Coordinates of C-alpha atoms in Angstrom, one line a residue:
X1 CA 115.0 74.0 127.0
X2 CA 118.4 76.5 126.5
X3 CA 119.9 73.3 125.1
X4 CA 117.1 72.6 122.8
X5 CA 116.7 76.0 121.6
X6 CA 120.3 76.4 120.9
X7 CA 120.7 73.0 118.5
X8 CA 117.4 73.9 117.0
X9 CA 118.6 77.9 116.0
X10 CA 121.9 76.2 115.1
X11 CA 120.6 73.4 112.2
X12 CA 118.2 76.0 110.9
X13 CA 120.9 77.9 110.8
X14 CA 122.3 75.7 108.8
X15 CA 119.3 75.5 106.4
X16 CA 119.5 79.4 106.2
X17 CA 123.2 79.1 104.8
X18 CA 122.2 76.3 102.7
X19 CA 119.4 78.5 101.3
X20 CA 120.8 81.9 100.9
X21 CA 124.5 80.7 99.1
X22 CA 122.1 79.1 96.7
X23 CA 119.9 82.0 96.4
X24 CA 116.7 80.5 97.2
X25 CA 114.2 83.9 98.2
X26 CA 111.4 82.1 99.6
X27 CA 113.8 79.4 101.8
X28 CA 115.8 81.6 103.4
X29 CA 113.0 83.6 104.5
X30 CA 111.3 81.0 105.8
X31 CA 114.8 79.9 107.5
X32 CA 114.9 83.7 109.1
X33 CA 111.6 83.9 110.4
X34 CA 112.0 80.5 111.6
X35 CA 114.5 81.5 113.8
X36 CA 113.0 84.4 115.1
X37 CA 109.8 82.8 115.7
X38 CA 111.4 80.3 117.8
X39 CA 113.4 82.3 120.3
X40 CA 109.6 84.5 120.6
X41 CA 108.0 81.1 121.8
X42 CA 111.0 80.4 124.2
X43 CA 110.8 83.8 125.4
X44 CA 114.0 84.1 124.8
X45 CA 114.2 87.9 124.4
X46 CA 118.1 88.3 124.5
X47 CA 119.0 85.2 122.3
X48 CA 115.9 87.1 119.7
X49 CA 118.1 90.5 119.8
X50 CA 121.5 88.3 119.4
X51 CA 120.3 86.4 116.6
X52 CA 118.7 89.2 114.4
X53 CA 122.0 91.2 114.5
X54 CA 123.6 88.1 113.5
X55 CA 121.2 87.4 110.6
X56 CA 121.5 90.5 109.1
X57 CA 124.9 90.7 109.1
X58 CA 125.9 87.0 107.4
X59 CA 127.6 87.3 104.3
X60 CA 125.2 88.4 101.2
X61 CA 122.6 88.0 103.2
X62 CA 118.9 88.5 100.7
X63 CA 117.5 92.0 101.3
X64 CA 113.9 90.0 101.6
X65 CA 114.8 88.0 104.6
X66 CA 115.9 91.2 106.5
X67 CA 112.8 92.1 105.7
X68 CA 110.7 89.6 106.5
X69 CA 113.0 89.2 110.0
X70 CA 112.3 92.9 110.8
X71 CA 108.9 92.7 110.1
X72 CA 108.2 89.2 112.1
X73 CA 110.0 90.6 114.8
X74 CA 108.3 93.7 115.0
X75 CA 105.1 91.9 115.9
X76 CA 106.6 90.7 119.2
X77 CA 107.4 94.4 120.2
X78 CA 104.0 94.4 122.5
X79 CA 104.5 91.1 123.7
X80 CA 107.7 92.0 125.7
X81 CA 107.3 91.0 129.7
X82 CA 108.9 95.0 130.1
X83 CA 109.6 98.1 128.9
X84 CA 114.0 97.6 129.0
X85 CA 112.9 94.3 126.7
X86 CA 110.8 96.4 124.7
X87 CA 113.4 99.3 124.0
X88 CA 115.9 96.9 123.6
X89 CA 114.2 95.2 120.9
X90 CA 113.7 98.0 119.1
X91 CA 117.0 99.3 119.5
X92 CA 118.2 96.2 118.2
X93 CA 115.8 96.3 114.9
X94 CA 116.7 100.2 114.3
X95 CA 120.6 99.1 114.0
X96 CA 119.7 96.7 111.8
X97 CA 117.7 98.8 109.8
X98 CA 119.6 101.8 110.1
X99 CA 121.2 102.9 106.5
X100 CA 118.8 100.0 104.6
X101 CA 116.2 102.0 102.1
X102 CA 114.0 98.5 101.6
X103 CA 113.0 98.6 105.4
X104 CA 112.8 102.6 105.8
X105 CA 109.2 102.2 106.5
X106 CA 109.8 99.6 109.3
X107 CA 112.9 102.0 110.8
X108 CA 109.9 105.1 110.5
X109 CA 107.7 103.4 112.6
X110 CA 110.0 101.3 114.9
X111 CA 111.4 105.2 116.0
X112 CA 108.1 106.1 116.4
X113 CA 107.2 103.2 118.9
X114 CA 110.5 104.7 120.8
X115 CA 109.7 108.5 120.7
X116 CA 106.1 107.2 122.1
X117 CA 108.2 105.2 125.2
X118 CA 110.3 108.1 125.5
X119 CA 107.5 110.4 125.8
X120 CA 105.4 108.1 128.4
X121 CA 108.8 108.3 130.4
X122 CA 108.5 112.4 130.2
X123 CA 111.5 112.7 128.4
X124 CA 109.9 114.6 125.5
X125 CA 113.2 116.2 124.4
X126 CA 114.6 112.9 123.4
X127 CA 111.2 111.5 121.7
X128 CA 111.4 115.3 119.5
X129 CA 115.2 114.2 119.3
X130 CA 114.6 110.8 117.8
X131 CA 111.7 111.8 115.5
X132 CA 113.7 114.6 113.6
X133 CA 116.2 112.3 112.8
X134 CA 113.2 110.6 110.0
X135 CA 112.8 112.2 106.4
X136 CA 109.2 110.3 105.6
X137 CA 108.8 112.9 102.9
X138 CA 111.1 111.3 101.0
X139 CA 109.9 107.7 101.1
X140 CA 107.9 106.5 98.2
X141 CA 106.5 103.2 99.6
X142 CA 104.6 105.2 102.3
X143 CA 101.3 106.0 102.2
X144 CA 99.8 109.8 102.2
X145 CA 97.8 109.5 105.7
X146 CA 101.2 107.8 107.3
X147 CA 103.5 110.4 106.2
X148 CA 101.3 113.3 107.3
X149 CA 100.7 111.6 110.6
X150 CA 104.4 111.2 111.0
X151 CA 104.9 114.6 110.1
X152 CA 102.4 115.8 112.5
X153 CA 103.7 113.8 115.4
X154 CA 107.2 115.4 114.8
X155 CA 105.6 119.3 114.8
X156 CA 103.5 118.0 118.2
X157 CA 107.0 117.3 120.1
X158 CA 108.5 120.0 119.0
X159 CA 105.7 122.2 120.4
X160 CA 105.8 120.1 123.1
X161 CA 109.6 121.1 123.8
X162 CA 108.4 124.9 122.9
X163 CA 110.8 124.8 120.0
X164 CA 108.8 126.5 117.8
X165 CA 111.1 127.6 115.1
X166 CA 111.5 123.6 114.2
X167 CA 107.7 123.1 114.7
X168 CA 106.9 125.7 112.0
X169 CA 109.7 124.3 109.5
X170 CA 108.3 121.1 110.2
X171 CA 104.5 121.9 109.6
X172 CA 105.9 124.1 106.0
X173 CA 106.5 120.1 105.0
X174 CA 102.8 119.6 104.9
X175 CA 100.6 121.5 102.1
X176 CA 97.3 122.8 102.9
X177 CA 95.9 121.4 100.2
X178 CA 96.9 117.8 101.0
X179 CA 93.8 118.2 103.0
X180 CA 91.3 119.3 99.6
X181 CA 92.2 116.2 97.7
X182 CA 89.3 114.0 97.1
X183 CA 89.7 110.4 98.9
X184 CA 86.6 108.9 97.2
X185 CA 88.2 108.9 93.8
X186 CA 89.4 105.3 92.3
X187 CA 93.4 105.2 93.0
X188 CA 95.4 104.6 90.0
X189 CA 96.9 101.4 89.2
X190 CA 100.6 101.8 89.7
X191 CA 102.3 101.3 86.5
X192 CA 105.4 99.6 85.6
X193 CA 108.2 100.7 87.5
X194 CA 106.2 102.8 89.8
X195 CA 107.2 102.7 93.8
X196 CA 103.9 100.4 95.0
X197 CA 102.5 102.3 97.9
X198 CA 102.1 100.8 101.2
X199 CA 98.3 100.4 103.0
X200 CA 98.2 103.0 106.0
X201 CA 98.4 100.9 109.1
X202 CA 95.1 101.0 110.8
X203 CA 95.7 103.0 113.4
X204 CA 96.4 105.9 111.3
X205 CA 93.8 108.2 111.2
X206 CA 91.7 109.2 107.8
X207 CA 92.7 112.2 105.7
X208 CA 90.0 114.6 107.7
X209 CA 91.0 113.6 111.1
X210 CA 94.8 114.2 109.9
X211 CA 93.6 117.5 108.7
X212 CA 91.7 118.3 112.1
X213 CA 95.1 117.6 113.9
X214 CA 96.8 119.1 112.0
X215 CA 94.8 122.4 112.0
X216 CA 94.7 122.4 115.9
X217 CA 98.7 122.2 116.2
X218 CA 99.1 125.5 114.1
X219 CA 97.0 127.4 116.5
X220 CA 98.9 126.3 119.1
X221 CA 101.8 127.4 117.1
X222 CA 100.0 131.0 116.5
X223 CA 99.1 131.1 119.5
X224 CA 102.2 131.2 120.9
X225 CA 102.6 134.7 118.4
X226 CA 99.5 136.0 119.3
X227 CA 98.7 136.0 115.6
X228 CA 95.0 136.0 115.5
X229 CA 94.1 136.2 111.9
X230 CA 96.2 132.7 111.4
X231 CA 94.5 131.9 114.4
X232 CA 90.9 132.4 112.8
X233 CA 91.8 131.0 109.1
X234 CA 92.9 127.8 111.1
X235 CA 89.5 127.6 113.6
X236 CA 87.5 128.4 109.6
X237 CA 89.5 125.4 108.0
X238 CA 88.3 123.5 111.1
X239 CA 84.8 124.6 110.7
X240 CA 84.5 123.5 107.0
X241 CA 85.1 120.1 108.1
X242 CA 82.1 118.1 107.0
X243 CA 81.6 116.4 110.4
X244 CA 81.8 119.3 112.2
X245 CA 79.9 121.2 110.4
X246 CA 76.9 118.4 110.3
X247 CA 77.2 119.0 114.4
X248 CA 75.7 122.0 115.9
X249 CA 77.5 120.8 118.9
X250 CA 81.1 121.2 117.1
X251 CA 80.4 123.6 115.0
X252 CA 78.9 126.3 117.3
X253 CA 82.1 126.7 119.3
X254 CA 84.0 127.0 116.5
X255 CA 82.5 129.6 115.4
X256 CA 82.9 131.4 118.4
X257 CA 86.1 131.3 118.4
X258 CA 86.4 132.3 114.2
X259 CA 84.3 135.6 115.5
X260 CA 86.3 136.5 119.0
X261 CA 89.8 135.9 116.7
X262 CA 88.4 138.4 113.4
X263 CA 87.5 140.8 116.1
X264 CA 90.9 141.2 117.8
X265 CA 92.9 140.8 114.6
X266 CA 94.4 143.8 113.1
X267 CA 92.4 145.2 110.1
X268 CA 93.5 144.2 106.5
X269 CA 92.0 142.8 103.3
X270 CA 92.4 139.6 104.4
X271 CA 90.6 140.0 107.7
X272 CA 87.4 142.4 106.1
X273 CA 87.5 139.3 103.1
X274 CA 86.8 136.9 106.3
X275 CA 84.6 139.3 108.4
X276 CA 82.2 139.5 105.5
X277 CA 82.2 136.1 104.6
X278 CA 81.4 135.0 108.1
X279 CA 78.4 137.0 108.1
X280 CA 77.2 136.1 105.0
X281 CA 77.2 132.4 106.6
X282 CA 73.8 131.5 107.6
X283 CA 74.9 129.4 110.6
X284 CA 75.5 132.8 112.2
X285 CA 72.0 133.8 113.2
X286 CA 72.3 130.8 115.2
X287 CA 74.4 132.7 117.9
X288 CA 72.7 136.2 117.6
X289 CA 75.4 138.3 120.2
X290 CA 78.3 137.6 117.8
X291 CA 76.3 138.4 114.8
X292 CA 75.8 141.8 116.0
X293 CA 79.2 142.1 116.8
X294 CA 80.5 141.4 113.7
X295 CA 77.7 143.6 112.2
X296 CA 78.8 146.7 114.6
X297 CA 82.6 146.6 113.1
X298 CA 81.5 146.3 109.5
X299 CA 79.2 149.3 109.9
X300 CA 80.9 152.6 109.4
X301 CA 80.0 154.6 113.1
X302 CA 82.1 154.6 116.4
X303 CA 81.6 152.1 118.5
X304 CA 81.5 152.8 122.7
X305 CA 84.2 150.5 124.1
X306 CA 82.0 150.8 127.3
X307 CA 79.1 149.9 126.2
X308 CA 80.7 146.9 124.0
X309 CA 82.9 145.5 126.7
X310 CA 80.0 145.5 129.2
X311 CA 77.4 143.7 127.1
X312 CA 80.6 141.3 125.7
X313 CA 82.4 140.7 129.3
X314 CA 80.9 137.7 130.2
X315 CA 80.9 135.8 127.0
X316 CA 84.4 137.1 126.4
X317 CA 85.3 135.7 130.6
X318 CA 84.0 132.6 130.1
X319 CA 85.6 132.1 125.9
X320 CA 89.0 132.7 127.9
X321 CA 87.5 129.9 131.5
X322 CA 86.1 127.4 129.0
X323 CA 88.6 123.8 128.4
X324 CA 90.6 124.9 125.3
X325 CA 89.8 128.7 125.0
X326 CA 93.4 130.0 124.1
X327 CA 92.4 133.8 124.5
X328 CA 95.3 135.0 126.1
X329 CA 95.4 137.7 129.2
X330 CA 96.4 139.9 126.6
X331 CA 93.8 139.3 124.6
X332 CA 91.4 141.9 126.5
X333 CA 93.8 144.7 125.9
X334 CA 94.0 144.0 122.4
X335 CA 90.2 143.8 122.0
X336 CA 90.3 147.5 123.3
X337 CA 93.1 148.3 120.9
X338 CA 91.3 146.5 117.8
X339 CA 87.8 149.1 118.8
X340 CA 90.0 152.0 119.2
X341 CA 91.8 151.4 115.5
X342 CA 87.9 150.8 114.2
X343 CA 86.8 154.0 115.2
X344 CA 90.0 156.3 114.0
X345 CA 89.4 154.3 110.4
X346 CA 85.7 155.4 110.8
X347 CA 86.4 159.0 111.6
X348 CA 88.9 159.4 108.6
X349 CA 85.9 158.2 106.6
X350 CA 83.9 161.1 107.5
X351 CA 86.3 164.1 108.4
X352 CA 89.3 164.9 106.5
X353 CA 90.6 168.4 109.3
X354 CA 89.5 167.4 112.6
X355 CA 90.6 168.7 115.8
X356 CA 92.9 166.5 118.3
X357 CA 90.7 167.4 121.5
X358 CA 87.5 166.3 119.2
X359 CA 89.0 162.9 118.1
X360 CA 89.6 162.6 121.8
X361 CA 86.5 162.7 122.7
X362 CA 85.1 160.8 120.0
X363 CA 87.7 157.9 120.7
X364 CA 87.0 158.2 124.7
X365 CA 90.7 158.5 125.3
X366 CA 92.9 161.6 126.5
X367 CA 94.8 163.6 124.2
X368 CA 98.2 161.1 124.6
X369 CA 96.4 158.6 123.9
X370 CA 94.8 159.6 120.8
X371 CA 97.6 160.3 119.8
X372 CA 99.4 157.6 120.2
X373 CA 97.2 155.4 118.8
X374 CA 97.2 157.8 115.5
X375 CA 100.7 157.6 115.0
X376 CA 100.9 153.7 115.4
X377 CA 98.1 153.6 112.6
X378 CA 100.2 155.5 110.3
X379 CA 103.3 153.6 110.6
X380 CA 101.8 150.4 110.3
X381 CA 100.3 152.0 106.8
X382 CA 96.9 151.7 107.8
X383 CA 96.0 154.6 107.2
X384 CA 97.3 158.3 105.7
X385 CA 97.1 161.4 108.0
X386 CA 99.2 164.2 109.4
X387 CA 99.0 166.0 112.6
X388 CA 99.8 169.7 113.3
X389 CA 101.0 169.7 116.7
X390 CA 100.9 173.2 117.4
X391 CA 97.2 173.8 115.7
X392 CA 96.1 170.4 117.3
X393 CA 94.5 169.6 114.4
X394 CA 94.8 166.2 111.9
X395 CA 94.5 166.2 108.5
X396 CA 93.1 162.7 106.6
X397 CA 93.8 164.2 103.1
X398 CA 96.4 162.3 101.1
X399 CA 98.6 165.7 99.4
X400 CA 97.6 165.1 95.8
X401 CA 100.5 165.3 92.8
X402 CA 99.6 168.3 90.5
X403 CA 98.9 165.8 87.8
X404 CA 96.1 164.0 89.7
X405 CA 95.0 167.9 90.6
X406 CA 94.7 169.0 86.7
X407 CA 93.4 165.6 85.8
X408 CA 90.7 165.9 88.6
X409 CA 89.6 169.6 86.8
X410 CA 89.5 168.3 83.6
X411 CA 87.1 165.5 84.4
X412 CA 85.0 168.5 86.0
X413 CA 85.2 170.2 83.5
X414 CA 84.1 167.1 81.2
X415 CA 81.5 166.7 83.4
X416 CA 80.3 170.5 83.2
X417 CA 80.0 170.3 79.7
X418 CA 77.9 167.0 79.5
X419 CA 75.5 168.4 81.7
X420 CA 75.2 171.8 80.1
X421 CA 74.4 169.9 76.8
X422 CA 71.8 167.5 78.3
X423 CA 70.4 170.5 79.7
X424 CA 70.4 172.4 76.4
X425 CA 68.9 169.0 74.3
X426 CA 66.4 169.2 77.0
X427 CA 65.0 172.6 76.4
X428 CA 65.2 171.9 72.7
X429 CA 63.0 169.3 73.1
X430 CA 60.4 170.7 75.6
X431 CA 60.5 174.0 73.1
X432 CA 59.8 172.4 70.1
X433 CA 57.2 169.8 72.0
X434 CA 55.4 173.3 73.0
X435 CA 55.6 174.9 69.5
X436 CA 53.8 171.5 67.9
X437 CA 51.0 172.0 70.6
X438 CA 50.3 175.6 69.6
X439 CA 50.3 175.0 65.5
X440 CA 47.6 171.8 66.3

């Protein structure tokens, strides 16, 4: 059979020469494919590697018979008796492909056949390795899902590694936005001189599942940070999905989650924008505890961190036990600190001189403490007060700029005067209403 295999690879050989020096496309593809095709059925998996480097390196050999060879021979990668076969085939088919731009979409996904092997063999650092060393962004020929799922893979690795500086330069590749385009309208016939764009492979998920994944890898990027807020805006993105949201089953974890991560994030526009949106959504009566919850930071009073943390303990015990709850052992501490920075906002609201020992007692914490969690408000800027250590007293007044003083007197003023003329229109009126009684 060796015999018979090697005189039939070397007269089409022959053909192939015949076909290429006279520049016949179609022939010498056949020729190629011919080849390859043969030394599959033989199962001749060395003599395949051997002669595909040896095809693509004859002289002037047609860019669409590499091509067609690369892509014929990457239909035999899963029908390789083992996995040394396997990478060796595809080792062989990157070399080849390595440097040519017309089969950069065949190099893309024969490296990420290899990263996958790599990764089943638990070297992950060489599957991150290989995928990083693929651009897909710049390839015109591929399509939208296939490039975002590429891109996605590589940002998975690297979290997979815990390199998250490269996952997080990685997922900058990808826009939001991508995610917002509308599938269901006609595409646009490619024009002349346009790239034509490759169909997706069918394993490649659809736009929403991409955007799902995608979604779920950046909070286990921010959770590595502990940033909450990102944390919540990615868990909302999730819970706009159409099919989650059609699923009460999907959608009321999510939820959940959107609520316990607002609640422990710091407080900024952002997060009061996202608080009060989330409790405008009607879905929310559906899970009364965190509706409340929600309701109890928006309102302007103090809040009992006792009382809170014993009717929330359990839901917050099991949020952190259930498969896939990322709240973090810190997270319970910075629930506490979260309440605590509530209430100091609250009692600025009403008192502008209060006493240190009363905000104390107000805050349920000792004097340190108090404190301490003043002075970390101010220098994060959110909010504007001064202590007088000796008097023990803090002062919520912002020190107004004589301008703003002499401006605020003359609107008084203004004011004054409009009133005292209303008033004085007033009693002209009810005077000379009284006078035209008398004379009737």
């Amino acid at each position: 059979m060796e015999e018979n295999l090697d005189a039939a690879i070397e007269s089409l050989l022959n053909v192939e020469k015949q076909m290429r020096l006279a520049g016949d496309v179609a022939g010498t593809k056949k020729a190629v494919t011919d080849i390859v095709e043969l030394c599959y059925k033989a199962r001749a998996w060395k003599t395949l590697n051997d002669q595909i480097v040896l095809l693509s390196k004859r002289r002037g050999q047609l860019k669409q018979a590499v091509t067609a060879m690369v892509q014929q021979a990457m239909q035999y990668i899963d029908e390789t008796p083992d996995v040394d076969a396997r990478i060796e085939l595809i080792k062989t088919l990157n070399s080849v492909s390595a440097g040519k731009i017309y089969v950069e979409i065949e190099r893309a996904r024969l490296i990420k056949k290899l990263a996958k092997i790599k990764e089943e063999q638990g070297l992950i650092a060489e599957a991150a390795d290989l995928m990083q060393e693929i651009a897909v962004e710049t390839f015109g020929a591929m399509a939208k899902t296939e490039k975002i799922a590429f891109i996605l893979e590589q940002v998975r690795l690297c979290l997979d590694r815990q390199d998250y500086v490269r996952a997080q330069i990685l997922s900058r590749k990808i826009s939001p936005r991508v995610f917002d385009a509308d599938a269901s309208k006609e595409k646009k016939k490619p024009k002349e001189g346009d790239n034509i764009v490759e169909e997706a492979p069918a394993d490649i998920p659809s736009l929403l599942e991409l955007k799902r994944i995608y979604y779920e890898l950046m909070i286990r990027y921010y959770s590595h940070n502990n940033d909450y807020l990102e944390i919540c805006r990615s868990y909302k993105a999730i819970y706009d999905i159409p099919s989650v949201k059609e699923d009460p089953a999907q959608w009321i974890p999510v939820l959940r989650k959107i609520c316990w991560y607002l609640v422990l994030s710091p407080h900024d526009p952002m997060q009061s924008s996202l608080l009060n949106s989330t409790l405008e959504d009607k879905n929310i009566s559906e899970i009364p505890n965190f509706r409340l919850l929600l309701k109890q930071l928006v309102t302007m009073e103090v809040i009992q961190w006792t009382g809170l943390w014993e009717m929330y303990k359990d839901e917050f015990e099991n949020e952190k036990n259930m498969l896939g709850g990322s709240l973090g052992a810190k997270a319970a501490e910075d629930l506490k600190l979260r309440i605590i920075e509530h209430n100091i906002l609250v009692v600025s609201k009403y008192y502008s001189r209060i006493t240190l020992k009363r905000l104390a007692d107000l805050l349920c914490l000792s004097l340190q403490e108090a404190e301490k969690h003043l002075s970390d408000m101010v220098v994060s800027k959110s909010l504007v007060a001064k202590i007088d250590r000796p008097m023990g007293i803090v002062c919520f007044q912002t020190a107004k700029d004589s301008n703003d003083i002499l401006n605020s007197w003359a609107m008084n003023l203004e004011k004054l005067l409009d009133l005292v003329e209303k008033s004085c229109h007033q009693i002209h009126k009810e005077t000379m209403v009284h006078k035209a009684v008398l004379k009737a």
